[in-house]
PDB file of N, CA and C in Angstrom:
ATOM      1  N   MET C  10       3.883  -1.255  -8.167  1.00 50.00           N
ATOM      2  CA  MET C  10       2.804  -1.296  -9.170  1.00 50.00           C
ATOM      3  C   MET C  10       1.585  -2.011  -8.595  1.00 50.00           C
ATOM      4  N   ARG C  11       1.858  -3.138  -7.990  1.00 59.00           N
ATOM      5  CA  ARG C  11       0.768  -3.954  -7.455  1.00 59.00           C
ATOM      6  C   ARG C  11      -0.044  -3.184  -6.404  1.00 59.00           C
ATOM      7  N   PHE C  12       0.661  -2.453  -5.548  1.00 57.00           N
ATOM      8  CA  PHE C  12      -0.012  -1.706  -4.494  1.00 57.00           C
ATOM      9  C   PHE C  12      -0.883  -0.589  -5.072  1.00 57.00           C
ATOM     10  N   LYS C  13      -0.348   0.097  -6.070  1.00 60.00           N
ATOM     11  CA  LYS C  13      -1.110   1.172  -6.720  1.00 60.00           C
ATOM     12  C   LYS C  13      -2.431   0.629  -7.258  1.00 60.00           C
ATOM     13  N   GLU C  14      -2.365  -0.497  -7.963  1.00 60.00           N
ATOM     14  CA  GLU C  14      -3.565  -1.097  -8.539  1.00 60.00           C
ATOM     15  C   GLU C  14      -4.553  -1.510  -7.449  1.00 60.00           C
ATOM     16  N   ALA C  15      -4.019  -1.945  -6.316  1.00 55.00           N
ATOM     17  CA  ALA C  15      -4.876  -2.365  -5.205  1.00 55.00           C
ATOM     18  C   ALA C  15      -5.560  -1.162  -4.554  1.00 55.00           C
ATOM     19  N   TYR C  16      -4.851  -0.036  -4.514  1.00 58.00           N
ATOM     20  CA  TYR C  16      -5.400   1.138  -3.829  1.00 58.00           C
ATOM     21  C   TYR C  16      -6.454   1.880  -4.637  1.00 58.00           C
ATOM     22  N   ILE C  17      -6.374   1.826  -5.955  1.00 57.00           N
ATOM     23  CA  ILE C  17      -7.314   2.577  -6.791  1.00 57.00           C
ATOM     24  C   ILE C  17      -8.779   2.211  -6.491  1.00 57.00           C
ATOM     25  N   PRO C  18      -9.170   0.924  -6.511  1.00 61.00           N
ATOM     26  CA  PRO C  18     -10.568   0.602  -6.225  1.00 61.00           C
ATOM     27  C   PRO C  18     -10.976   0.951  -4.796  1.00 61.00           C
ATOM     28  N   ILE C  19     -10.055   0.838  -3.844  1.00 62.00           N
ATOM     29  CA  ILE C  19     -10.373   1.188  -2.459  1.00 62.00           C
ATOM     30  C   ILE C  19     -10.699   2.674  -2.371  1.00 62.00           C
ATOM     31  N   ASN C  20      -9.874   3.503  -3.010  1.00 70.00           N
ATOM     32  CA  ASN C  20     -10.122   4.939  -2.997  1.00 70.00           C
ATOM     33  C   ASN C  20     -11.432   5.273  -3.690  1.00 70.00           C
ATOM     34  N   LYS C  21     -11.731   4.565  -4.773  1.00 76.00           N
ATOM     35  CA  LYS C  21     -12.974   4.792  -5.499  1.00 76.00           C
ATOM     36  C   LYS C  21     -14.170   4.479  -4.608  1.00 76.00           C
ATOM     37  N   ASP C  22     -14.093   3.335  -3.907  1.00 80.00           N
ATOM     38  CA  ASP C  22     -15.174   2.945  -2.996  1.00 80.00           C
ATOM     39  C   ASP C  22     -15.312   3.947  -1.861  1.00 80.00           C
ATOM     40  N   LYS C  23     -14.178   4.411  -1.356  1.00 82.00           N
ATOM     41  CA  LYS C  23     -14.183   5.378  -0.254  1.00 82.00           C
ATOM     42  C   LYS C  23     -14.854   6.670  -0.707  1.00 82.00           C
ATOM     43  N   ASN C  24     -14.515   7.121  -1.920  1.00 82.00           N
ATOM     44  CA  ASN C  24     -15.122   8.339  -2.449  1.00 82.00           C
ATOM     45  C   ASN C  24     -16.622   8.165  -2.639  1.00 82.00           C
ATOM     46  N   MET C  25     -17.025   7.001  -3.159  1.00 83.00           N
ATOM     47  CA  MET C  25     -18.451   6.726  -3.337  1.00 83.00           C
ATOM     48  C   MET C  25     -19.159   6.714  -1.988  1.00 83.00           C
ATOM     49  N   TYR C  26     -18.522   6.093  -0.994  1.00 84.00           N
ATOM     50  CA  TYR C  26     -19.078   6.029   0.360  1.00 84.00           C
ATOM     51  C   TYR C  26     -19.235   7.433   0.940  1.00 84.00           C
ATOM     52  N   LEU C  27     -18.200   8.260   0.749  1.00 85.00           N
ATOM     53  CA  LEU C  27     -18.261   9.628   1.263  1.00 85.00           C
ATOM     54  C   LEU C  27     -19.345  10.428   0.553  1.00 85.00           C
ATOM     55  N   LEU C  28     -19.491  10.211  -0.766  1.00 85.00           N
ATOM     56  CA  LEU C  28     -20.534  10.899  -1.510  1.00 85.00           C
ATOM     57  C   LEU C  28     -21.913  10.487  -1.018  1.00 85.00           C
ATOM     58  N   LEU C  29     -22.094   9.179  -0.798  1.00 86.00           N
ATOM     59  CA  LEU C  29     -23.373   8.681  -0.296  1.00 86.00           C
ATOM     60  C   LEU C  29     -23.665   9.248   1.088  1.00 86.00           C
ATOM     61  N   MET C  30     -22.657   9.263   1.941  1.00 89.00           N
ATOM     62  CA  MET C  30     -22.830   9.808   3.292  1.00 89.00           C
ATOM     63  C   MET C  30     -23.210  11.279   3.225  1.00 89.00           C
ATOM     64  N   ALA C  31     -22.531  12.035   2.360  1.00 90.00           N
ATOM     65  CA  ALA C  31     -22.821  13.456   2.213  1.00 90.00           C
ATOM     66  C   ALA C  31     -24.259  13.652   1.748  1.00 90.00           C
ATOM     67  N   LYS C  32     -24.698  12.777   0.822  1.00 91.00           N
ATOM     68  CA  LYS C  32     -26.059  12.868   0.303  1.00 91.00           C
ATOM     69  C   LYS C  32     -27.076  12.597   1.410  1.00 91.00           C
ATOM     70  N   HIS C  33     -26.799  11.569   2.224  1.00 90.00           N
ATOM     71  CA  HIS C  33     -27.711  11.223   3.314  1.00 90.00           C
ATOM     72  C   HIS C  33     -27.751  12.322   4.367  1.00 90.00           C
ATOM     73  N   ILE C  34     -26.587  12.897   4.661  1.00 92.00           N
ATOM     74  CA  ILE C  34     -26.522  13.986   5.642  1.00 92.00           C
ATOM     75  C   ILE C  34     -27.326  15.179   5.136  1.00 92.00           C
ATOM     76  N   LYS C  35     -27.176  15.476   3.840  1.00 93.00           N
ATOM     77  CA  LYS C  35     -27.897  16.598   3.254  1.00 93.00           C
ATOM     78  C   LYS C  35     -29.399  16.359   3.326  1.00 93.00           C
ATOM     79  N   LEU C  36     -29.832  15.125   3.003  1.00 91.00           N
ATOM     80  CA  LEU C  36     -31.251  14.793   3.070  1.00 91.00           C
ATOM     81  C   LEU C  36     -31.763  14.912   4.496  1.00 91.00           C
ATOM     82  N   ALA C  37     -30.994  14.404   5.450  1.00 91.00           N
ATOM     83  CA  ALA C  37     -31.383  14.475   6.858  1.00 91.00           C
ATOM     84  C   ALA C  37     -31.500  15.935   7.298  1.00 91.00           C
ATOM     85  N   GLN C  38     -30.555  16.771   6.899  1.00 92.00           N
ATOM     86  CA  GLN C  38     -30.584  18.190   7.251  1.00 92.00           C
ATOM     87  C   GLN C  38     -31.808  18.869   6.652  1.00 92.00           C
ATOM     88  N   GLU C  39     -32.155  18.508   5.400  1.00 92.00           N
ATOM     89  CA  GLU C  39     -33.327  19.087   4.759  1.00 92.00           C
ATOM     90  C   GLU C  39     -34.603  18.700   5.492  1.00 92.00           C
ATOM     91  N   ILE C  40     -34.695  17.426   5.901  1.00 89.00           N
ATOM     92  CA  ILE C  40     -35.871  16.951   6.625  1.00 89.00           C
ATOM     93  C   ILE C  40     -35.994  17.682   7.968  1.00 89.00           C
ATOM     94  N   ILE C  41     -34.871  17.783   8.686  1.00 89.00           N
ATOM     95  CA  ILE C  41     -34.874  18.476   9.985  1.00 89.00           C
ATOM     96  C   ILE C  41     -35.255  19.942   9.787  1.00 89.00           C
ATOM     97  N   TYR C  42     -34.689  20.579   8.773  1.00 89.00           N
ATOM     98  CA  TYR C  42     -34.970  21.989   8.498  1.00 89.00           C
ATOM     99  C   TYR C  42     -36.450  22.203   8.199  1.00 89.00           C
ATOM    100  N   LYS C  43     -37.027  21.294   7.380  1.00 89.00           N
ATOM    101  CA  LYS C  43     -38.447  21.401   7.049  1.00 89.00           C
ATOM    102  C   LYS C  43     -39.310  21.230   8.288  1.00 89.00           C
ATOM    103  N   GLN C  44     -38.918  20.289   9.162  1.00 88.00           N
ATOM    104  CA  GLN C  44     -39.681  20.061  10.388  1.00 88.00           C
ATOM    105  C   GLN C  44     -39.585  21.269  11.314  1.00 88.00           C
ATOM    106  N   LEU C  45     -38.409  21.886  11.377  1.00 88.00           N
ATOM    107  CA  LEU C  45     -38.213  23.048  12.248  1.00 88.00           C
ATOM    108  C   LEU C  45     -38.941  24.281  11.713  1.00 88.00           C
ATOM    109  N   THR C  46     -39.050  24.382  10.400  1.00 86.00           N
ATOM    110  CA  THR C  46     -39.664  25.569   9.811  1.00 86.00           C
ATOM    111  C   THR C  46     -41.172  25.403   9.599  1.00 86.00           C
ATOM    112  N   LYS C  47     -41.695  24.219   9.931  1.00 82.00           N
ATOM    113  CA  LYS C  47     -43.142  24.015   9.833  1.00 82.00           C
ATOM    114  C   LYS C  47     -43.800  24.738  10.999  1.00 82.00           C
ATOM    115  N   GLN C  48     -44.485  25.823  10.711  1.00 65.00           N
ATOM    116  CA  GLN C  48     -45.096  26.630  11.769  1.00 65.00           C
ATOM    117  C   GLN C  48     -46.550  26.220  12.015  1.00 65.00           C
ATOM    118  N   ASP C  49     -47.129  25.465  11.070  1.00 59.00           N
ATOM    119  CA  ASP C  49     -48.550  25.121  11.189  1.00 59.00           C
ATOM    120  C   ASP C  49     -48.771  23.909  12.093  1.00 59.00           C
ATOM    121  N   LEU C  50     -47.687  23.238  12.519  1.00 53.00           N
ATOM    122  CA  LEU C  50     -47.867  22.084  13.407  1.00 53.00           C
ATOM    123  C   LEU C  50     -47.623  22.470  14.863  1.00 53.00           C
TER     124      LEU C  50
END
């Protein structure tokens, strides 16, 4: 029981971390894509 309770917040933090990382990766990809598709520069 004790271990289960200990693991729940860790998994929650891990999921939040992964979500944040995914968001940052997506933003970085969008920025790179915009820079690559800018033909006027």
